[in-house]
Tab-separated table of C-alpha atoms and ligand atoms in Angstrom:
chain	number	residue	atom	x	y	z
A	123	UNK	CA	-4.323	-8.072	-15.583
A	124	UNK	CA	-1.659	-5.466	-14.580
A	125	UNK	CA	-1.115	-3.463	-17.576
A	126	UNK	CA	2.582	-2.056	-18.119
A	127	UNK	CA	2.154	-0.045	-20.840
A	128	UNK	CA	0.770	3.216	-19.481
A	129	UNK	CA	2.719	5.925	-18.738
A	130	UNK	CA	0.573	8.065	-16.012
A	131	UNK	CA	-1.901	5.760	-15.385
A	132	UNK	CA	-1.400	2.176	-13.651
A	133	UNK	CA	-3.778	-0.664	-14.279
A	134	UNK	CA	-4.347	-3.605	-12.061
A	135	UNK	CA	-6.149	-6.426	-10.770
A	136	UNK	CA	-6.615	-8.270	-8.049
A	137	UNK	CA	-9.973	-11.134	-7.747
A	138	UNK	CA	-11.975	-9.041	-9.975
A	139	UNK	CA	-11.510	-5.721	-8.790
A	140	UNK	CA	-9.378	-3.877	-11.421
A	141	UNK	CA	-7.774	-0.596	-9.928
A	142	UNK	CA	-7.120	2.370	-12.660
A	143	UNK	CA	-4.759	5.054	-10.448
A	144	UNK	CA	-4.040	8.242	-11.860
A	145	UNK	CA	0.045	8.096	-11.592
A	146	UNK	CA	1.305	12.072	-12.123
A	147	UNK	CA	1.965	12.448	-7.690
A	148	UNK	CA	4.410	14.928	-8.985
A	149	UNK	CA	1.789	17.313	-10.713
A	150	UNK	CA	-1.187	16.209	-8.265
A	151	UNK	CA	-2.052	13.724	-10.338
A	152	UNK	CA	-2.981	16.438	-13.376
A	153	UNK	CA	-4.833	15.828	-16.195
A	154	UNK	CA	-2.786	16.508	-18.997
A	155	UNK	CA	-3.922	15.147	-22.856
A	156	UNK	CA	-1.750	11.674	-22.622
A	157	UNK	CA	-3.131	10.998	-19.401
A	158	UNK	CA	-6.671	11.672	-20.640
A	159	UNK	CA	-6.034	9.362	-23.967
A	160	UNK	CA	-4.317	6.743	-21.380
A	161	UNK	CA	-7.389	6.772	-19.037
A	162	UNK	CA	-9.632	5.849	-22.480
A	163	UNK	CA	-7.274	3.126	-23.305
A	164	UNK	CA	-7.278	1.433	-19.899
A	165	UNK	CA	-11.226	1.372	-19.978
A	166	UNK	CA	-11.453	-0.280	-23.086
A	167	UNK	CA	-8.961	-2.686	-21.534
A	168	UNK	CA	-11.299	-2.866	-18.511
A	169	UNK	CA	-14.453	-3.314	-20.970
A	170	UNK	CA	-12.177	-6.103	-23.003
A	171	UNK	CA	-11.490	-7.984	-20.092
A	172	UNK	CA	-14.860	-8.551	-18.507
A	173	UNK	CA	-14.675	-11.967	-18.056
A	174	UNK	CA	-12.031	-11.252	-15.446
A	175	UNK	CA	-12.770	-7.532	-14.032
A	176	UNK	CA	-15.853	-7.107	-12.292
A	177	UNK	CA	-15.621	-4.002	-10.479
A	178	UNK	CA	-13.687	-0.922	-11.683
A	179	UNK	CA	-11.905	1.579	-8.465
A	180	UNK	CA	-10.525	4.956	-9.910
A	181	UNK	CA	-7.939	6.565	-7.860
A	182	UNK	CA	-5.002	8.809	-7.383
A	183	UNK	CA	-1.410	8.190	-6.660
A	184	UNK	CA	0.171	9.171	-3.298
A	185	UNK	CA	-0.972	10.865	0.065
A	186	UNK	CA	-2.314	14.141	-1.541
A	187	UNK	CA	-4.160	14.430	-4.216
A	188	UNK	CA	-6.839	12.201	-6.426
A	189	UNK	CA	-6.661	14.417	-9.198
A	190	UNK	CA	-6.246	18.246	-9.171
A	191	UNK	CA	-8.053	19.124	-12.289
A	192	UNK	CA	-6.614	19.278	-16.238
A	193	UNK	CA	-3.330	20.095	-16.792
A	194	UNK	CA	-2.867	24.212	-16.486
A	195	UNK	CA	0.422	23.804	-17.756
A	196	UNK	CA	-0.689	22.483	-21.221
A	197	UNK	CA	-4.120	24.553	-21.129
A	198	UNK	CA	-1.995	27.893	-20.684
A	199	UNK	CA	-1.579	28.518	-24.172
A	200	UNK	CA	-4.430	26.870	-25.632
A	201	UNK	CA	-6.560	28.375	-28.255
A	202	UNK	CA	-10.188	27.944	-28.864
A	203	UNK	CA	-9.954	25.271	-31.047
A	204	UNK	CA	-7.076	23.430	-29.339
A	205	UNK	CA	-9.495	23.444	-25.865
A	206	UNK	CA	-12.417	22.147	-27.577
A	207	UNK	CA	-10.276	18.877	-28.418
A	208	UNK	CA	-9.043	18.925	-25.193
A	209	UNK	CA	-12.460	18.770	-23.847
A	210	UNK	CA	-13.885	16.470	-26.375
A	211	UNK	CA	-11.189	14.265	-25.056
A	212	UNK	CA	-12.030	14.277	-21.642
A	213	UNK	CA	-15.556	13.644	-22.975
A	214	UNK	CA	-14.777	10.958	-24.737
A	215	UNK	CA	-12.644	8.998	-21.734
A	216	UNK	CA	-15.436	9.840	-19.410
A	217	UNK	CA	-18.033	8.540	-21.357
A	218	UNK	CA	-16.214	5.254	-21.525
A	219	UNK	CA	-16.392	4.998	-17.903
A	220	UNK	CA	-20.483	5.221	-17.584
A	221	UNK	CA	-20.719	2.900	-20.739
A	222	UNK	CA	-18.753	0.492	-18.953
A	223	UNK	CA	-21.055	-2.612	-18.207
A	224	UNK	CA	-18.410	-2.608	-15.068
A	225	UNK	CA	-19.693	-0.555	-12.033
A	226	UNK	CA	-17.105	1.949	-11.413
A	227	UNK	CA	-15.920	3.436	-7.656
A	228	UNK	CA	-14.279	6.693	-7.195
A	229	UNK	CA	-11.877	6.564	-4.366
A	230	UNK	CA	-11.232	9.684	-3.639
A	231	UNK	CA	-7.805	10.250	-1.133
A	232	UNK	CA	-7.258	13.514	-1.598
A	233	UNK	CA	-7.675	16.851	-4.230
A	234	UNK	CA	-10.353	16.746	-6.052
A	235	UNK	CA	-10.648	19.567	-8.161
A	236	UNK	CA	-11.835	20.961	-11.777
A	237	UNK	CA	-10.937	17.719	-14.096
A	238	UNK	CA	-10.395	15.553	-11.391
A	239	UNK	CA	-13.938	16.432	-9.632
A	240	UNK	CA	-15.304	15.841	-13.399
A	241	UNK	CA	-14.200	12.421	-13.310
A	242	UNK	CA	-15.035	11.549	-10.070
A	243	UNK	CA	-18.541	12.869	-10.906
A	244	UNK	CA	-18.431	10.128	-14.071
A	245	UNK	CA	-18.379	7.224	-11.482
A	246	UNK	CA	-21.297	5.511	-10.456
A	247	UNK	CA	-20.137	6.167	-6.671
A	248	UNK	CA	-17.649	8.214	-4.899
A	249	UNK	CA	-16.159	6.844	-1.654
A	250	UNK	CA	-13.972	9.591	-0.094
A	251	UNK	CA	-11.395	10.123	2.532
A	252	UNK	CA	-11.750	12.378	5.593
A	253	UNK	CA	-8.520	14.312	3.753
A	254	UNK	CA	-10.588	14.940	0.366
A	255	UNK	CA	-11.378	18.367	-0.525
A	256	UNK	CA	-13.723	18.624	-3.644
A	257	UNK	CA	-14.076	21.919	-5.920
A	258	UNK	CA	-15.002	23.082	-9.493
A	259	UNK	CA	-12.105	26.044	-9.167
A	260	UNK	CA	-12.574	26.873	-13.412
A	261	UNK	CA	-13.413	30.089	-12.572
A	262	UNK	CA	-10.730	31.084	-10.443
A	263	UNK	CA	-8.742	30.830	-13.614
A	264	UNK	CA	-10.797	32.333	-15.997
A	265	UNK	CA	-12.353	29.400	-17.748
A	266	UNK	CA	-15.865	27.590	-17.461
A	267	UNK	CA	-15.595	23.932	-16.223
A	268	UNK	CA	-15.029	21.599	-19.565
A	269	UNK	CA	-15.118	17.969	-18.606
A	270	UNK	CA	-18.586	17.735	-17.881
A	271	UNK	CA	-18.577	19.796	-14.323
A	272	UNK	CA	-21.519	21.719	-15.337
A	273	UNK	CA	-23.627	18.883	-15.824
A	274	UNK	CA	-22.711	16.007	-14.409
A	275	UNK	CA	-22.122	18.188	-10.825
A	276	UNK	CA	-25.326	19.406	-11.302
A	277	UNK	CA	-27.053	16.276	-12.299
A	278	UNK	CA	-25.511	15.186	-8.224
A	279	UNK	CA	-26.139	18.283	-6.175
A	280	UNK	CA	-28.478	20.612	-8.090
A	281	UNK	CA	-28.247	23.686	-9.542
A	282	UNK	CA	-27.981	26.423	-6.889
A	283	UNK	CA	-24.802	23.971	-5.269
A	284	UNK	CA	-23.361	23.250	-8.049
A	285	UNK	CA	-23.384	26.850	-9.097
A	286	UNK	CA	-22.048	28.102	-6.166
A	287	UNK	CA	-19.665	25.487	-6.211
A	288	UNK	CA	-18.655	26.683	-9.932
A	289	UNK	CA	-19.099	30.690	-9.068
A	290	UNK	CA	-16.992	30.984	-6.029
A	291	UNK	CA	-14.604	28.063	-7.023
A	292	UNK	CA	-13.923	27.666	-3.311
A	293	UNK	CA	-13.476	23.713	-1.882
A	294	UNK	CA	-15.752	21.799	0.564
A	295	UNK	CA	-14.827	19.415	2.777
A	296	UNK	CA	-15.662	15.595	2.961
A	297	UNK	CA	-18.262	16.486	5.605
A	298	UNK	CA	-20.060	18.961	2.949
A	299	UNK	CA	-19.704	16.472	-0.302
A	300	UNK	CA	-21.070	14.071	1.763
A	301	UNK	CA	-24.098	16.180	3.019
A	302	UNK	CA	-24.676	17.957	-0.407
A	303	UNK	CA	-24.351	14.185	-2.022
A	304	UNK	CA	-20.589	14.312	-3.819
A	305	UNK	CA	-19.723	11.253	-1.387
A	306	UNK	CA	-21.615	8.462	-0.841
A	307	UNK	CA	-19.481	7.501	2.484
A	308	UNK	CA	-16.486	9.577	4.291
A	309	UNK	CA	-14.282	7.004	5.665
A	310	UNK	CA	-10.880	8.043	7.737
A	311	UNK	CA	-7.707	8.015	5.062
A	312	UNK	CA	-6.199	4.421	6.123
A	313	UNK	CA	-10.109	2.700	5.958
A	314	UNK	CA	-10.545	4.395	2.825
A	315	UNK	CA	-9.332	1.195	0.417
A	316	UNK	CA	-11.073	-1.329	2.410
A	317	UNK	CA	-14.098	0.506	2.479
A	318	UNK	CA	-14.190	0.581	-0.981
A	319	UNK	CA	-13.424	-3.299	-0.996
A	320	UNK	CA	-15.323	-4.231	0.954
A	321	UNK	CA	-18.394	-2.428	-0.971
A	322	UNK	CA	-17.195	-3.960	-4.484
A	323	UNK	CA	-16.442	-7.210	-2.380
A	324	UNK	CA	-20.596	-7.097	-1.493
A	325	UNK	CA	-21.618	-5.906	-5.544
A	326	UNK	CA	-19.417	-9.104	-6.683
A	327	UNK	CA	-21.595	-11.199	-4.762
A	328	UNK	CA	-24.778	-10.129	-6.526
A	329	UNK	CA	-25.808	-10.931	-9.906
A	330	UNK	CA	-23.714	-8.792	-12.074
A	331	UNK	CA	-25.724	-8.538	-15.049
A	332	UNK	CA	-28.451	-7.217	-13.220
A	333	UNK	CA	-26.295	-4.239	-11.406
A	334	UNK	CA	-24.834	-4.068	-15.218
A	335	UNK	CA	-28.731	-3.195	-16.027
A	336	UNK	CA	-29.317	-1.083	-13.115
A	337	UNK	CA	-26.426	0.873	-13.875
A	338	UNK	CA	-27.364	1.293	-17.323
A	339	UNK	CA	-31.263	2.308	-16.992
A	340	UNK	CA	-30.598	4.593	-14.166
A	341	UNK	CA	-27.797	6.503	-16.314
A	342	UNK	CA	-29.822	6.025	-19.861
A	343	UNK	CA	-33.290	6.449	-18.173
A	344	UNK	CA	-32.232	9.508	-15.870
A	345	UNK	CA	-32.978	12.310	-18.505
A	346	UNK	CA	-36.530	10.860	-19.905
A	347	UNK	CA	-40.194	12.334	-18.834
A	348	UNK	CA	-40.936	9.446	-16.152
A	349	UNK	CA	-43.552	7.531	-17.938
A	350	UNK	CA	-40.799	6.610	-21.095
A	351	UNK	CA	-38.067	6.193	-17.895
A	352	UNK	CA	-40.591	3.820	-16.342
A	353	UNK	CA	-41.345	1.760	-18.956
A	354	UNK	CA	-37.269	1.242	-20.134
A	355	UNK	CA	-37.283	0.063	-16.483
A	356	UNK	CA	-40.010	-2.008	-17.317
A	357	UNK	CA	-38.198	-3.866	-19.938
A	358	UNK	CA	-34.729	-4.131	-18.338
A	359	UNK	CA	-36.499	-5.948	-15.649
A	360	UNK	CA	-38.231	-8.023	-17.911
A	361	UNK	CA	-34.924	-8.734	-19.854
A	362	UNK	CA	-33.419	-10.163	-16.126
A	363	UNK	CA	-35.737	-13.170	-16.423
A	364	UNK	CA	-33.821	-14.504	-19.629
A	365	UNK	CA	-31.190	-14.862	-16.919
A	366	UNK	CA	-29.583	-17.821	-15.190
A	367	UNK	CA	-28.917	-15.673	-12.285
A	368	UNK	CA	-32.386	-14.766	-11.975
A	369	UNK	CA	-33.136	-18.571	-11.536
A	370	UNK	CA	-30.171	-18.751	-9.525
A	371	UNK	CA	-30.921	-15.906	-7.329
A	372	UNK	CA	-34.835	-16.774	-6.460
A	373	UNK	CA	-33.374	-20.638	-6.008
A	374	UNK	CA	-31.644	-19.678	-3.423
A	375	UNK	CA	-33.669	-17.659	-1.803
A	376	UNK	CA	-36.718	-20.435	-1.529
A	377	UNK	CA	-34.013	-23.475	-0.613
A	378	UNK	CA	-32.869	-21.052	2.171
A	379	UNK	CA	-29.239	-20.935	0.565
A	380	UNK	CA	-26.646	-18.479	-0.398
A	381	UNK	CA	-26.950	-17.704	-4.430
A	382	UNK	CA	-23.926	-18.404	-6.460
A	383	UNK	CA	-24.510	-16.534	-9.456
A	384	UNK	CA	-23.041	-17.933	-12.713
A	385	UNK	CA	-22.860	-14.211	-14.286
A	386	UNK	CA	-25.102	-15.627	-17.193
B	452	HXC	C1	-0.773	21.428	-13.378
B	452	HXC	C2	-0.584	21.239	-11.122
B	452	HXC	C3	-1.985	21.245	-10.966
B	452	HXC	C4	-2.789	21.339	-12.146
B	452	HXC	C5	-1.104	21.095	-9.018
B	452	HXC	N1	-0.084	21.150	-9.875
B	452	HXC	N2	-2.276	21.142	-9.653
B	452	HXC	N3	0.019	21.337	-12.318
B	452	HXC	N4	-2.125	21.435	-13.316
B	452	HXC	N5	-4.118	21.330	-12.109
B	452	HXC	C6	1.363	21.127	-9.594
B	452	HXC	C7	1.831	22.441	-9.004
B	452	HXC	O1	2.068	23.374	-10.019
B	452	HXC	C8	3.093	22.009	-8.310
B	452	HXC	O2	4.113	21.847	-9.269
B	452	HXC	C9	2.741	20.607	-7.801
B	452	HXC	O3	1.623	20.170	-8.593
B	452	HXC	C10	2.327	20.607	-6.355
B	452	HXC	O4	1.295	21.563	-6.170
B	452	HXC	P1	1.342	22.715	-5.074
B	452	HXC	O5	0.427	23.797	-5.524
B	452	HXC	O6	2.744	23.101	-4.775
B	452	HXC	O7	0.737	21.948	-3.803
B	452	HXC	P2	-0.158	22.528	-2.624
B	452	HXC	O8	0.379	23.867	-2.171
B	452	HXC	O9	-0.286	21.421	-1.633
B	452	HXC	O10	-1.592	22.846	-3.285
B	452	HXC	C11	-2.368	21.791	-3.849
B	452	HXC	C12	-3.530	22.360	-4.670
B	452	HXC	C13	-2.982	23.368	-5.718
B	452	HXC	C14	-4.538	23.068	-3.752
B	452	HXC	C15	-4.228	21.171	-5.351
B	452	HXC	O11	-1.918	22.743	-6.441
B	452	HXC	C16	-3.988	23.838	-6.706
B	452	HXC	O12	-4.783	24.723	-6.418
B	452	HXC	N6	-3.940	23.298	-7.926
B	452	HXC	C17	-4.740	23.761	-9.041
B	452	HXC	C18	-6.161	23.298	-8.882
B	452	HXC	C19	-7.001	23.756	-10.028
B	452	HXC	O13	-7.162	24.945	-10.294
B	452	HXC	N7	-7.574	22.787	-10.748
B	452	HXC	C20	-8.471	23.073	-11.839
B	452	HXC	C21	-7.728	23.063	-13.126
B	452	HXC	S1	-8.823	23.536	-14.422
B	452	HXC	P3	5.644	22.314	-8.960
B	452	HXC	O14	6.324	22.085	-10.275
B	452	HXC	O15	5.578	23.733	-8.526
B	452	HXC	O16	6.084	21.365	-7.872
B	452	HXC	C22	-9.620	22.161	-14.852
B	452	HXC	C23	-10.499	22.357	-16.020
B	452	HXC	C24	-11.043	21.099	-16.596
B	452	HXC	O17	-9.502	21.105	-14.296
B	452	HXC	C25	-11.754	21.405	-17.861
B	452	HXC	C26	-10.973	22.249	-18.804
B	452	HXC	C27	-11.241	21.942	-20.249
């Protein structure tokens, strides 16, 4: 699948890993609204084409930037009402990315900031380059962070870094994401692709449905009181044993034998 009809986003695929890159190099990869409504449309053609894409990599175009928040050329002017659509945009093409039964990777080359940090923070993992710089910099320009910053940053590093993050606006480094739990893995700029290949290369050889359900009880289950959390844990586990991959998998493992899991 390599989808032409985007304008600031590019779609492809390649053996099951689709990449979705952020394509504005010439504004840092900005957020504006087209590129927001763009990014929805290329996730329900991820979603659509599951059969083929197993694995979903978000990234930006060129050396600098992954993406350097929303567009403050098109927010400039923006009244109350007009920001709230912008934000229940963002909302709405971020959502689609946690909904996806796909497991999603951030790779993160470069800026990360504001809108761009917000959808980085929507992935189930963020993989980032030595180079990266992350930061919530709303503030800086008057504004509260609208894409989710407030809670899904918090939701990965807690409140007292996430609001210093969000109160000073200032950047960290790859090091600090990585200590404070933005990044899951720093890798230097040129590993930074295969790294993330090879770790999608290693889900893809698991049975899919089950990180599908892992994904999706961990993100659904993540805001319950414990016992409910346990017990929808409970019965997506139970649910795995209506699979052929289950059989598959535990085969496999008894006959001494590597699984190949039909993805059924
Ligand atoms: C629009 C942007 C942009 C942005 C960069 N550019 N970020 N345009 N919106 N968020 C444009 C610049 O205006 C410039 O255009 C070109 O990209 C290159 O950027 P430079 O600043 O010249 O590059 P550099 O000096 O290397 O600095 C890179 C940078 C800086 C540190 C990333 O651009 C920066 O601070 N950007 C803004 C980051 C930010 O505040 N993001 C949060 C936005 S608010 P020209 O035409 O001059 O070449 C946000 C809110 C989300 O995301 C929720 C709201 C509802």
């Amino acid at each position: 699948v390599t989808a032409t009809k985007y304008e600031n986003v590019l779609l492809e695929e390649n053996g099951g890993i689709a990449t979705l890159t952020i394509n504005r190099p010439k504004s840092m990869n900005a957020l504006n609204s087209d590129t927001l409504t763009e990014i929805g449309q290329a996730l329900d053609d991820v979603k659509a084409n599951a059969d083929k894409i197993k694995i979903l990599v978000i990234t930006g175009a060129g050396e600098k930037a992954f993406v350097a928040g929303a567009d403050i050329s098109q927010m400039k002017d923006m009244n109350p009402i007009e920001a709230s659509n912008l934000s229940k945009l963002a909302h709405n093409s971020f959502g689609k990315i946690e909904n996806l039964p796909q497991f999603t990777i951030a790779a993160v080359n470069g800026y990360c900031l504001g809108g761009g940090l917000e959808l980085a923070a929507s992935c189930d993992i963020r993989i980032a380059s030595e180079k990266a710089k992350f930061g919530q910099p709303e503030t800086t320009l008057g504004i509260v962070p609208g894409f989710g910053g407030t809670q899904r940053l918090t939701r990965l590093v807690g409140r007292g870094k996430a609001k210093e993050m969000i109160a000073t606006g200032s950047m960290v480094d790859s090091a600090e994401a990585y200590r404070v739990g933005i990044a899951e893995e720093v890798v230097a700029p040129e590993e930074l692709m295969n790294k993330v290949n090879e770790i999608a290369s290693t889900i893809m050889k698991n049975g899919l449905i089950a990180v599908s359900m892992a994904k999706y009880v961990i993100d659904r289950a993540a805001d319950l009181p414990l016992d409910l959390a346990i017990d929808f844990e409970t019965q997506m586990w139970s649910q795995t044993f209506a699979t052929e991959d289950q059989t598959e998998g535990m085969a496999a493992f008894l006959e001494k034998r590597h699984p190949s899991f039909p993805g059924k």
